[in-house]
């Protein structure tokens, strides 16, 4: 780079680029150059580069959110796995399928004076010893599943943002070429100088 190149660029930019907000909450970009086609290309390039900068910045930030949600999902998946294994072990050890229904059925049998077979006694023992633990585990699995589904929705949203190429601009009117060169009106200059 040449000495003073940045200052020259800034001067040329200020002289030839005019970026201003409009009353409609949009931005108007005017680019002046000797060659109107080149000015149009500069305008388009400015919009596209700004869009790319916004897109990459957003992807970097959303990428961090995505990494965090993946970690949470992994932890919650392990927790769900662990709780499911604990529930399955208790149900298998005591031949329990639906502890609430089985508790009602077995209590009716006992209240009617029927003797329980070996399997029924095993189920009664399981309900007495592990019934409250099963209820706690079921509550934990429900709350973890609820949390898991919410974080999964966020994760999918972040994944969509990171993998998609979204544009962050909408043209109100596209950069267009002037119909004719913008130059001073000669008859006005002649008239003013005559006066």
XYZ file of N, CA, C and O in Angstrom:
780
model
N 0.834 -1.186 0.000
C 0.000 0.000 0.000
C 0.877 1.246 0.000
O 1.923 1.276 0.641
N 0.421 2.232 -0.704
C 1.176 3.486 -0.764
C 0.848 4.337 0.445
O -0.213 4.200 1.059
N 1.794 5.213 0.760
C 1.607 6.101 1.901
C 0.420 7.024 1.622
O 0.323 7.626 0.551
N -0.470 7.134 2.568
C -1.644 7.980 2.400
C -2.749 7.335 1.574
O -3.745 7.983 1.251
N -2.573 6.048 1.241
C -3.576 5.349 0.430
C -4.918 5.248 1.127
O -5.975 5.402 0.504
N -4.887 5.007 2.442
C -6.137 4.874 3.192
C -6.883 6.210 3.232
O -8.095 6.271 3.063
N -6.117 7.298 3.432
C -6.738 8.623 3.466
C -7.343 8.960 2.103
O -8.444 9.515 2.024
N -6.644 8.602 1.031
C -7.149 8.848 -0.319
C -8.423 8.044 -0.566
O -9.402 8.563 -1.114
N -8.390 6.780 -0.140
C -9.586 5.939 -0.300
C -10.764 6.536 0.458
O -11.868 6.624 -0.067
N -10.526 6.935 1.714
C -11.602 7.526 2.522
C -12.155 8.779 1.860
O -13.370 8.999 1.831
N -11.268 9.608 1.308
C -11.710 10.828 0.631
C -12.569 10.486 -0.584
O -13.636 11.059 -0.783
N -12.096 9.532 -1.405
C -12.841 9.129 -2.607
C -14.185 8.515 -2.231
O -15.193 8.743 -2.894
N -14.182 7.741 -1.153
C -15.425 7.108 -0.700
C -16.429 8.173 -0.282
O -17.593 8.144 -0.683
N -15.981 9.131 0.524
C -16.878 10.189 1.004
C -17.398 11.023 -0.159
O -18.574 11.418 -0.181
N -16.537 11.281 -1.148
C -16.932 12.107 -2.282
C -17.908 11.393 -3.222
O -18.776 12.019 -3.811
N -17.749 10.074 -3.377
C -18.503 9.347 -4.409
C -19.615 8.446 -3.883
O -20.412 7.945 -4.670
N -19.652 8.181 -2.595
C -20.686 7.331 -2.007
C -21.527 8.163 -1.063
O -20.995 8.870 -0.208
N -22.822 8.055 -1.197
C -23.729 8.733 -0.284
C -24.716 7.687 0.234
O -25.505 7.130 -0.529
N -24.636 7.396 1.529
C -25.511 6.400 2.162
C -26.328 7.132 3.213
O -25.772 7.728 4.128
N -27.653 7.086 3.052
C -28.518 7.833 3.971
C -29.815 7.066 4.221
O -30.311 6.373 3.335
N -30.355 7.194 5.434
C -31.658 6.562 5.713
C -32.779 7.334 5.037
O -32.656 8.526 4.779
N -33.855 6.622 4.760
C -35.030 7.268 4.170
C -36.148 7.325 5.213
O -36.031 6.718 6.286
N -37.218 8.019 4.898
C -38.341 8.098 5.847
C -39.090 6.771 5.964
O -39.898 6.592 6.859
N -38.815 5.835 5.073
C -39.498 4.533 5.074
C -38.688 3.458 5.784
O -38.902 2.273 5.585
N -37.728 3.861 6.604
C -36.854 2.949 7.348
C -36.061 2.036 6.427
O -35.854 0.854 6.708
N -35.637 2.571 5.301
C -34.743 1.855 4.404
C -33.483 2.697 4.238
O -33.369 3.771 4.832
N -32.546 2.213 3.466
C -31.300 2.933 3.243
C -31.153 3.196 1.758
O -31.327 2.287 0.938
N -30.820 4.428 1.421
C -30.600 4.796 0.031
C -29.098 4.934 -0.184
O -28.412 5.615 0.571
N -28.603 4.249 -1.234
C -27.177 4.291 -1.552
C -27.027 4.917 -2.933
O -27.564 4.403 -3.913
N -26.292 6.023 -2.993
C -25.986 6.680 -4.266
C -24.489 6.595 -4.502
O -23.695 6.935 -3.616
N -24.124 6.126 -5.690
C -22.713 6.020 -6.059
C -22.495 6.851 -7.319
O -23.220 6.709 -8.299
N -21.482 7.727 -7.262
C -21.157 8.563 -8.414
C -19.828 8.104 -9.007
O -18.885 7.794 -8.267
N -19.783 8.058 -10.325
C -18.533 7.765 -11.024
C -18.665 8.271 -12.454
O -19.781 8.490 -12.947
N -17.521 8.432 -13.122
C -17.533 8.868 -14.514
C -18.257 7.840 -15.372
O -19.026 8.182 -16.273
N -18.047 6.565 -15.060
C -18.681 5.470 -15.804
C -19.920 4.999 -15.021
O -19.781 4.411 -13.940
N -21.128 5.236 -15.526
C -22.338 4.839 -14.780
C -22.437 3.330 -14.546
O -22.915 2.896 -13.502
N -21.973 2.522 -15.503
C -22.025 1.061 -15.337
C -21.125 0.634 -14.185
O -21.479 -0.265 -13.401
N -19.959 1.276 -14.057
C -19.046 0.971 -12.950
C -19.668 1.397 -11.618
O -19.552 0.682 -10.619
N -20.338 2.547 -11.610
C -21.010 3.005 -10.386
C -22.087 2.014 -9.961
O -22.250 1.719 -8.776
N -22.804 1.465 -10.945
C -23.830 0.468 -10.642
C -23.201 -0.788 -10.046
O -23.692 -1.349 -9.073
N -22.074 -1.226 -10.623
C -21.368 -2.413 -10.103
C -20.882 -2.163 -8.671
O -20.953 -3.063 -7.822
N -20.380 -0.967 -8.405
C -19.933 -0.633 -7.050
C -21.093 -0.702 -6.063
O -20.948 -1.217 -4.948
N -22.237 -0.190 -6.471
C -23.422 -0.204 -5.619
C -23.830 -1.637 -5.272
O -24.051 -1.978 -4.115
N -23.904 -2.474 -6.300
C -24.282 -3.882 -6.101
C -23.256 -4.588 -5.212
O -23.606 -5.338 -4.297
N -21.964 -4.325 -5.469
C -20.899 -4.967 -4.687
C -20.957 -4.538 -3.226
O -20.751 -5.364 -2.320
N -21.255 -3.264 -2.979
C -21.366 -2.773 -1.606
C -22.483 -3.505 -0.863
O -22.302 -3.959 0.271
N -23.617 -3.675 -1.506
C -24.751 -4.374 -0.888
C -24.404 -5.839 -0.641
O -24.642 -6.379 0.438
N -23.804 -6.502 -1.634
C -23.480 -7.925 -1.495
C -22.418 -8.163 -0.429
O -22.508 -9.114 0.353
N -21.409 -7.302 -0.377
C -20.359 -7.466 0.634
C -20.888 -7.206 2.041
O -20.511 -7.902 2.991
N -21.769 -6.217 2.168
C -22.389 -5.964 3.472
C -23.236 -7.162 3.898
O -23.192 -7.600 5.046
N -23.974 -7.718 2.944
C -24.795 -8.901 3.217
C -23.920 -10.078 3.659
O -24.233 -10.781 4.616
N -22.800 -10.293 2.959
C -21.883 -11.392 3.308
C -21.298 -11.197 4.701
O -21.178 -12.152 5.473
N -20.943 -9.956 5.028
C -20.389 -9.665 6.348
C -21.409 -9.968 7.443
O -21.085 -10.614 8.445
N -22.646 -9.529 7.236
C -23.701 -9.804 8.219
C -23.941 -11.307 8.339
O -24.056 -11.850 9.437
N -23.999 -12.003 7.192
C -24.255 -13.442 7.183
C -23.163 -14.199 7.946
O -23.450 -15.052 8.785
N -21.886 -13.870 7.665
C -20.778 -14.568 8.326
C -20.744 -14.263 9.819
O -20.459 -15.158 10.623
N -21.030 -13.021 10.197
C -21.059 -12.664 11.621
C -22.161 -13.425 12.343
O -21.959 -13.967 13.427
N -23.333 -13.469 11.709
C -24.465 -14.185 12.318
C -24.166 -15.681 12.411
O -24.455 -16.313 13.423
N -23.566 -16.246 11.354
C -23.234 -17.675 11.379
C -22.235 -17.993 12.490
O -22.344 -19.029 13.141
N -21.271 -17.100 12.710
C -20.280 -17.331 13.767
C -20.942 -17.342 15.145
O -20.669 -18.220 15.971
N -21.848 -16.385 15.369
C -22.522 -16.313 16.672
C -23.480 -17.488 16.844
O -23.490 -18.160 17.883
N -24.286 -17.759 15.819
C -25.250 -18.862 15.898
C -24.525 -20.201 15.997
O -25.005 -21.131 16.645
N -23.343 -20.292 15.377
C -22.536 -21.513 15.487
C -22.161 -21.820 16.933
O -22.130 -22.980 17.347
N -21.893 -20.771 17.719
C -21.591 -20.969 19.145
C -22.831 -21.476 19.885
O -22.739 -22.379 20.727
N -23.985 -20.881 19.580
C -25.229 -21.360 20.198
C -25.480 -22.823 19.831
O -25.896 -23.627 20.665
N -25.225 -23.156 18.565
C -25.443 -24.524 18.094
C -24.547 -25.503 18.841
O -24.993 -26.578 19.258
N -23.277 -25.133 19.025
C -22.343 -26.003 19.759
C -22.813 -26.210 21.201
O -22.749 -27.330 21.733
N -23.320 -25.140 21.821
C -23.807 -25.254 23.203
C -25.049 -26.138 23.298
O -25.169 -26.953 24.215
N -25.994 -25.970 22.360
C -27.199 -26.803 22.419
C -26.861 -28.268 22.169
O -27.475 -29.150 22.764
N -25.865 -28.539 21.306
C -25.460 -29.931 21.071
C -24.910 -30.567 22.342
O -25.170 -31.732 22.628
N -24.146 -29.788 23.120
C -23.612 -30.305 24.388
C -24.747 -30.630 25.360
O -24.742 -31.676 26.012
N -25.729 -29.712 25.436
C -26.870 -29.927 26.341
C -27.666 -31.150 25.901
O -28.083 -31.971 26.726
N -27.862 -31.304 24.592
C -28.599 -32.458 24.064
C -27.875 -33.760 24.406
O -28.507 -34.745 24.792
N -26.551 -33.751 24.296
C -25.771 -34.960 24.622
C -25.927 -35.328 26.098
O -26.134 -36.500 26.448
N -25.865 -34.328 26.980
C -26.015 -34.574 28.423
C -27.417 -35.090 28.727
O -27.586 -36.064 29.480
N -28.428 -34.454 28.117
C -29.800 -34.874 28.388
C -30.086 -36.259 27.812
O -30.848 -37.028 28.406
N -29.474 -36.606 26.690
C -29.645 -37.944 26.117
C -29.080 -38.998 27.061
O -29.695 -40.052 27.276
N -27.915 -38.707 27.652
C -27.325 -39.649 28.613
C -28.205 -39.792 29.851
O -28.392 -40.891 30.378
N -28.755 -38.653 30.286
C -29.627 -38.694 31.462
C -30.894 -39.494 31.175
O -31.329 -40.318 31.995
N -31.492 -39.288 30.006
C -32.684 -40.052 29.623
C -32.374 -41.539 29.554
O -33.176 -42.371 29.985
N -31.214 -41.848 29.005
C -30.772 -43.244 28.904
C -30.635 -43.872 30.282
O -31.092 -44.998 30.530
N -30.001 -43.136 31.186
C -29.776 -43.637 32.545
C -31.097 -43.866 33.284
O -31.295 -44.905 33.932
N -32.011 -42.902 33.181
C -33.314 -43.034 33.859
C -34.103 -44.197 33.266
O -34.705 -44.989 34.011
N -34.080 -44.321 31.936
C -34.807 -45.426 31.279
C -34.268 -46.773 31.729
O -35.045 -47.709 31.980
N -32.952 -46.878 31.855
C -32.350 -48.150 32.316
C -32.753 -48.463 33.751
O -33.031 -49.619 34.088
N -32.802 -47.431 34.608
C -33.212 -47.643 36.006
C -34.657 -48.111 36.086
O -34.974 -49.046 36.843
N -35.535 -47.483 35.301
C -36.948 -47.888 35.288
C -37.080 -49.317 34.778
O -37.809 -50.132 35.361
N -36.377 -49.626 33.704
C -36.450 -50.960 33.113
C -35.950 -52.026 34.091
O -36.538 -53.103 34.202
N -34.888 -51.721 34.834
C -34.337 -52.692 35.796
C -35.348 -53.001 36.899
O -35.576 -54.157 37.244
N -35.967 -51.935 37.426
C -36.963 -52.146 38.498
C -38.143 -52.955 37.967
O -38.595 -53.913 38.612
N -38.642 -52.597 36.782
C -39.792 -53.312 36.217
C -39.449 -54.768 35.909
O -40.274 -55.661 36.104
N -38.235 -55.004 35.430
C -37.821 -56.377 35.105
C -37.627 -57.194 36.380
O -38.059 -58.350 36.450
N -36.975 -56.604 37.387
C -36.703 -57.337 38.637
C -37.985 -57.752 39.360
O -38.024 -58.799 40.009
N -39.050 -56.934 39.239
C -40.282 -57.206 39.993
C -41.484 -57.522 39.091
O -42.618 -57.510 39.566
N -41.233 -57.832 37.831
C -42.300 -58.161 36.868
C -43.417 -57.108 36.851
O -44.597 -57.426 36.857
N -43.020 -55.866 36.795
C -43.993 -54.777 36.762
C -44.118 -54.257 35.328
O -43.129 -53.972 34.671
N -45.357 -54.119 34.870
C -45.606 -53.567 33.539
C -46.227 -52.180 33.712
O -45.706 -51.188 33.223
N -47.351 -52.134 34.419
C -48.008 -50.876 34.748
C -48.253 -50.888 36.257
O -49.261 -51.413 36.727
N -47.303 -50.343 37.033
C -47.389 -50.451 38.500
C -48.691 -49.925 39.091
O -49.218 -50.509 40.039
N -49.233 -48.839 38.540
C -50.479 -48.278 39.092
C -51.647 -49.247 38.913
O -52.414 -49.508 39.849
N -51.773 -49.785 37.705
C -52.844 -50.736 37.436
C -52.642 -52.010 38.258
O -53.588 -52.546 38.845
N -51.382 -52.492 38.275
C -51.101 -53.717 39.020
C -51.351 -53.536 40.516
O -51.819 -54.465 41.189
N -51.055 -52.351 41.046
C -51.298 -52.092 42.474
C -52.800 -52.190 42.773
O -53.206 -52.785 43.783
N -53.645 -51.620 41.899
C -55.100 -51.694 42.093
C -55.584 -53.140 42.019
O -56.382 -53.589 42.846
N -55.088 -53.865 41.021
C -55.507 -55.247 40.808
C -55.106 -56.120 42.002
O -55.909 -56.901 42.523
N -53.849 -55.967 42.431
C -53.350 -56.792 43.542
C -54.036 -56.429 44.850
O -54.313 -57.313 45.674
N -54.320 -55.138 45.062
C -54.997 -54.750 46.311
C -56.420 -55.301 46.347
O -56.931 -55.673 47.410
N -57.103 -55.405 45.180
C -58.427 -56.030 45.123
C -58.346 -57.499 45.493
O -59.184 -58.024 46.228
N -57.310 -58.161 44.941
C -57.139 -59.595 45.244
C -56.906 -59.815 46.733
O -57.473 -60.736 47.335
N -56.065 -58.956 47.320
C -55.744 -59.104 48.748
C -56.978 -58.802 49.589
O -57.268 -59.507 50.563
N -57.737 -57.746 49.214
C -58.926 -57.379 49.993
C -60.026 -58.440 49.880
O -60.841 -58.589 50.786
N -60.065 -59.185 48.760
C -61.043 -60.262 48.593
C -60.624 -61.525 49.330
O -61.366 -62.498 49.379
N -59.429 -61.527 49.892
C -58.937 -62.675 50.641
C -58.274 -63.720 49.785
O -57.970 -64.815 50.264
N -58.031 -63.412 48.530
C -57.350 -64.371 47.644
C -55.875 -64.400 47.976
O -55.272 -63.391 48.324
N -55.341 -65.597 47.890
C -53.897 -65.700 48.131
C -53.163 -65.395 46.834
O -53.626 -65.721 45.750
N -52.037 -64.768 46.960
C -51.248 -64.372 45.791
C -50.265 -65.464 45.428
O -49.696 -66.117 46.304
N -50.078 -65.646 44.132
C -49.057 -66.602 43.702
C -47.673 -65.952 43.877
O -47.548 -64.807 44.307
N -46.641 -66.683 43.491
C -45.268 -66.211 43.682
C -45.018 -64.906 42.902
O -44.402 -63.970 43.411
N -45.521 -64.857 41.680
C -45.340 -63.675 40.834
C -46.080 -62.476 41.425
O -45.574 -61.353 41.438
N -47.301 -62.703 41.937
C -48.080 -61.632 42.561
C -47.390 -61.091 43.797
O -47.369 -59.878 44.032
N -46.815 -61.990 44.606
C -46.081 -61.567 45.810
C -44.861 -60.732 45.437
O -44.545 -59.734 46.098
N -44.198 -61.153 44.371
C -43.022 -60.420 43.879
C -43.426 -59.006 43.431
O -42.744 -58.023 43.726
N -44.584 -58.912 42.751
C -45.067 -57.614 42.284
C -45.448 -56.714 43.454
O -45.159 -55.517 43.446
N -46.114 -57.282 44.469
C -46.486 -56.508 45.658
C -45.237 -55.978 46.347
O -45.164 -54.798 46.735
N -44.222 -56.830 46.469
C -42.959 -56.415 47.090
C -42.327 -55.277 46.287
O -41.848 -54.288 46.862
N -42.318 -55.409 44.955
C -41.743 -54.372 44.091
C -42.482 -53.046 44.214
O -41.869 -51.972 44.261
N -43.825 -53.126 44.283
C -44.627 -51.902 44.400
C -44.370 -51.225 45.747
O -44.247 -50.000 45.824
N -44.259 -52.043 46.825
C -44.001 -51.472 48.153
C -42.607 -50.851 48.233
O -42.448 -49.745 48.731
N -41.614 -51.605 47.756
C -40.229 -51.149 47.912
C -39.806 -50.111 46.867
O -39.034 -49.206 47.173
N -40.291 -50.255 45.654
C -39.791 -49.408 44.560
C -40.856 -48.504 43.934
O -40.561 -47.785 42.984
N -42.074 -48.521 44.461
C -43.159 -47.716 43.881
C -42.861 -46.223 43.882
O -43.032 -45.534 42.875
N -42.397 -45.720 45.044
C -42.110 -44.287 45.118
C -40.907 -43.928 44.239
O -40.889 -42.868 43.590
N -39.928 -44.813 44.178
C -38.761 -44.561 43.320
C -39.170 -44.522 41.847
O -38.703 -43.675 41.079
N -40.085 -45.425 41.457
C -40.586 -45.423 40.077
C -41.309 -44.121 39.743
O -41.144 -43.571 38.653
N -42.135 -43.623 40.704
C -42.843 -42.364 40.468
C -41.859 -41.196 40.303
O -42.026 -40.341 39.438
N -40.826 -41.178 41.133
C -39.801 -40.125 41.032
C -39.084 -40.215 39.683
O -38.876 -39.196 39.008
N -38.717 -41.442 39.284
C -38.031 -41.630 38.001
C -38.919 -41.216 36.824
O -38.444 -40.610 35.862
N -40.217 -41.538 36.923
C -41.145 -41.131 35.854
C -41.250 -39.614 35.771
O -41.281 -39.032 34.680
N -41.300 -38.950 36.927
C -41.333 -37.482 36.951
C -40.073 -36.893 36.348
O -40.128 -35.920 35.572
N -38.931 -37.495 36.697
C -37.660 -37.007 36.151
C -37.585 -37.189 34.640
O -37.127 -36.309 33.918
N -38.063 -38.342 34.173
C -37.995 -38.598 32.728
C -38.929 -37.659 31.965
O -38.590 -37.188 30.875
N -40.091 -37.350 32.537
C -41.021 -36.423 31.875
C -40.441 -35.013 31.794
O -40.506 -34.367 30.752
N -39.864 -34.532 32.904
C -39.295 -33.176 32.888
C -38.070 -33.113 31.976
O -37.871 -32.120 31.265
N -37.265 -34.162 31.960
C -36.086 -34.190 31.084
C -36.510 -34.250 29.624
O -35.914 -33.583 28.774
N -37.551 -35.030 29.318
C -38.059 -35.094 27.941
C -38.613 -33.743 27.488
O -38.396 -33.334 26.346
N -39.307 -33.053 28.397
C -39.841 -31.731 28.077
C -38.701 -30.754 27.771
O -38.725 -30.043 26.766
N -37.694 -30.760 28.637
C -36.532 -29.894 28.431
C -35.785 -30.276 27.158
O -35.352 -29.414 26.392
N -35.662 -31.589 26.921
C -34.965 -32.094 25.727
C -35.671 -31.628 24.450
O -35.017 -31.183 23.502
N -37.007 -31.709 24.439
C -37.739 -31.314 23.232
C -37.606 -29.813 22.979
O -37.475 -29.377 21.838
N -37.588 -28.997 24.047
C -37.433 -27.550 23.873
C -36.043 -27.202 23.336
O -35.909 -26.373 22.430
N -35.019 -27.827 23.889
C -33.652 -27.529 23.430
C -33.438 -28.074 22.022
O -32.706 -27.492 21.219
N -34.124 -29.170 21.677
C -34.010 -29.730 20.322
C -34.617 -28.786 19.287
O -34.071 -28.619 18.195
N -35.734 -28.135 19.645
C -36.353 -27.152 18.748
C -35.386 -25.991 18.509
O -35.191 -25.553 17.372
N -34.743 -25.506 19.592
C -33.761 -24.424 19.443
C -32.589 -24.881 18.583
O -32.114 -24.138 17.720
N -32.120 -26.108 18.834
C -30.984 -26.645 18.070
C -31.310 -26.701 16.576
O -30.484 -26.322 15.744
N -32.512 -27.160 16.248
C -32.921 -27.239 14.836
C -32.987 -25.853 14.203
O -32.610 -25.670 13.050
N -33.449 -24.875 14.984
C -33.523 -23.502 14.492
C -32.119 -22.950 14.219
O -31.874 -22.333 13.181
N -31.189 -23.204 15.154
C -29.805 -22.745 14.963
C -29.165 -23.447 13.770
O -28.437 -22.826 12.993
N -29.443 -24.739 13.622
C -28.889 -25.507 12.510
C -29.382 -24.950 11.180
O -28.626 -24.840 10.217
N -30.645 -24.562 11.139
C -31.220 -23.968 9.938
C -30.530 -22.643 9.608
O -30.202 -22.372 8.449
N -30.283 -21.826 10.640
C -29.616 -20.537 10.427
C -28.175 -20.703 9.960
O -27.703 -19.957 9.107
N -27.473 -21.683 10.522
C -26.062 -21.882 10.181
C -25.904 -22.482 8.791
O -25.021 -22.084 8.030
N -26.766 -23.415 8.427
C -26.587 -24.109 7.145
C -27.202 -23.362 5.971
O -26.842 -23.606 4.833
N -28.105 -22.433 6.238
C -28.753 -21.705 5.148
C -27.989 -20.453 4.762
O -27.241 -19.888 5.548
N -28.152 -20.041 3.515
C -27.569 -18.785 3.046
C -28.689 -17.761 2.901
O -29.294 -17.638 1.838
N -28.949 -17.063 3.987
C -30.034 -16.087 3.978
C -29.498 -14.722 3.578
O -28.355 -14.383 3.877
N -30.336 -13.963 2.897
C -29.995 -12.594 2.564
C -30.609 -11.676 3.603
O -31.736 -11.887 4.056
N -29.863 -10.644 3.977
C -30.322 -9.707 4.989
C -30.637 -8.346 4.378
O -30.474 -7.321 5.010
N -31.056 -8.351 3.130
C -31.464 -7.125 2.474
C -32.628 -7.424 1.542
O -32.812 -8.541 1.095
N -33.396 -6.409 1.274
C -34.477 -6.474 0.295
C -34.370 -5.199 -0.529
O -34.289 -4.099 0.023
N -34.342 -5.359 -1.826
C -34.288 -4.185 -2.694
C -35.652 -3.509 -2.732
O -36.654 -4.143 -3.029
N -35.686 -2.228 -2.433
C -36.885 -1.437 -2.691
C -36.872 -1.086 -4.171
O -37.857 -1.227 -4.870
N -35.708 -0.651 -4.646
C -35.485 -0.502 -6.083
C -34.025 -0.861 -6.339
O -33.137 -0.431 -5.603
N -33.798 -1.671 -7.342
C -32.454 -2.164 -7.626
C -31.583 -1.032 -8.168
O -32.093 -0.074 -8.745
N -30.258 -1.157 -7.986
C -29.361 -0.136 -8.551
C -29.562 -0.053 -10.063
O -29.488 -1.054 -10.762
N -29.859 1.146 -10.522
C -30.122 1.286 -11.952
C -29.188 2.329 -12.565
O -28.592 3.137 -11.871
N -29.103 2.275 -13.883
C -28.279 3.226 -14.622
C -29.083 4.480 -14.912
O -30.289 4.417 -15.133
N -28.385 5.588 -14.934
C -29.031 6.846 -15.303
C -29.423 6.792 -16.777
O -28.718 6.212 -17.598
N -30.558 7.391 -17.117
C -30.974 7.461 -18.523
C -30.038 8.369 -19.320
O -29.736 8.119 -20.476
N -29.609 9.444 -18.680
C -28.684 10.361 -19.358
C -27.668 10.841 -18.328
O -27.884 10.724 -17.117
N -26.571 11.362 -18.802
C -25.539 11.871 -17.906
C -26.058 13.062 -17.118
O -26.808 13.886 -17.635
N -25.628 13.107 -15.898
C -26.010 14.231 -15.041
C -24.960 15.322 -15.242
O -23.809 15.151 -14.858
N -25.359 16.386 -15.869
C -24.417 17.493 -16.107
C -25.149 18.803 -15.904
O -26.387 18.855 -15.945
N -24.423 19.892 -15.705
C -25.093 21.172 -15.480
C -25.898 21.596 -16.703
O -25.501 21.344 -17.834
N -27.031 22.220 -16.469
C -27.889 22.693 -17.559
C -27.258 23.984 -18.093
O -27.147 24.982 -17.370
N -26.848 23.969 -19.354
C -26.065 25.070 -19.917
C -26.851 26.371 -19.992
O -26.312 27.440 -19.728
N -28.129 26.293 -20.345
C -28.871 27.538 -20.523
C -29.023 28.299 -19.214
O -29.054 29.515 -19.180
N -29.056 27.541 -18.067
C -29.149 28.210 -16.768
C -27.826 28.922 -16.456
O -27.812 30.074 -15.993
N -26.713 28.268 -16.780
C -25.397 28.872 -16.531
C -25.220 30.139 -17.372
O -24.761 31.174 -16.888
N -25.618 30.051 -18.643
C -25.506 31.210 -19.541
C -26.376 32.351 -19.049
O -25.948 33.533 -19.018
N -27.602 32.051 -18.614
C -28.521 33.077 -18.147
C -28.001 33.746 -16.880
O -28.040 34.978 -16.742
N -27.490 32.951 -15.952
C -26.988 33.518 -14.697
C -25.753 34.379 -14.961
O -25.620 35.470 -14.407
N -24.864 33.906 -15.827
C -23.654 34.691 -16.117
C -23.999 35.974 -16.876
O -23.325 36.997 -16.734
N -25.038 35.936 -17.689
C -25.477 37.141 -18.406
C -25.997 38.183 -17.450
O -25.754 39.384 -17.616
N -26.734 37.720 -16.456
C -27.284 38.660 -15.483
C -26.181 39.264 -14.663
O -26.152 40.411 -14.304
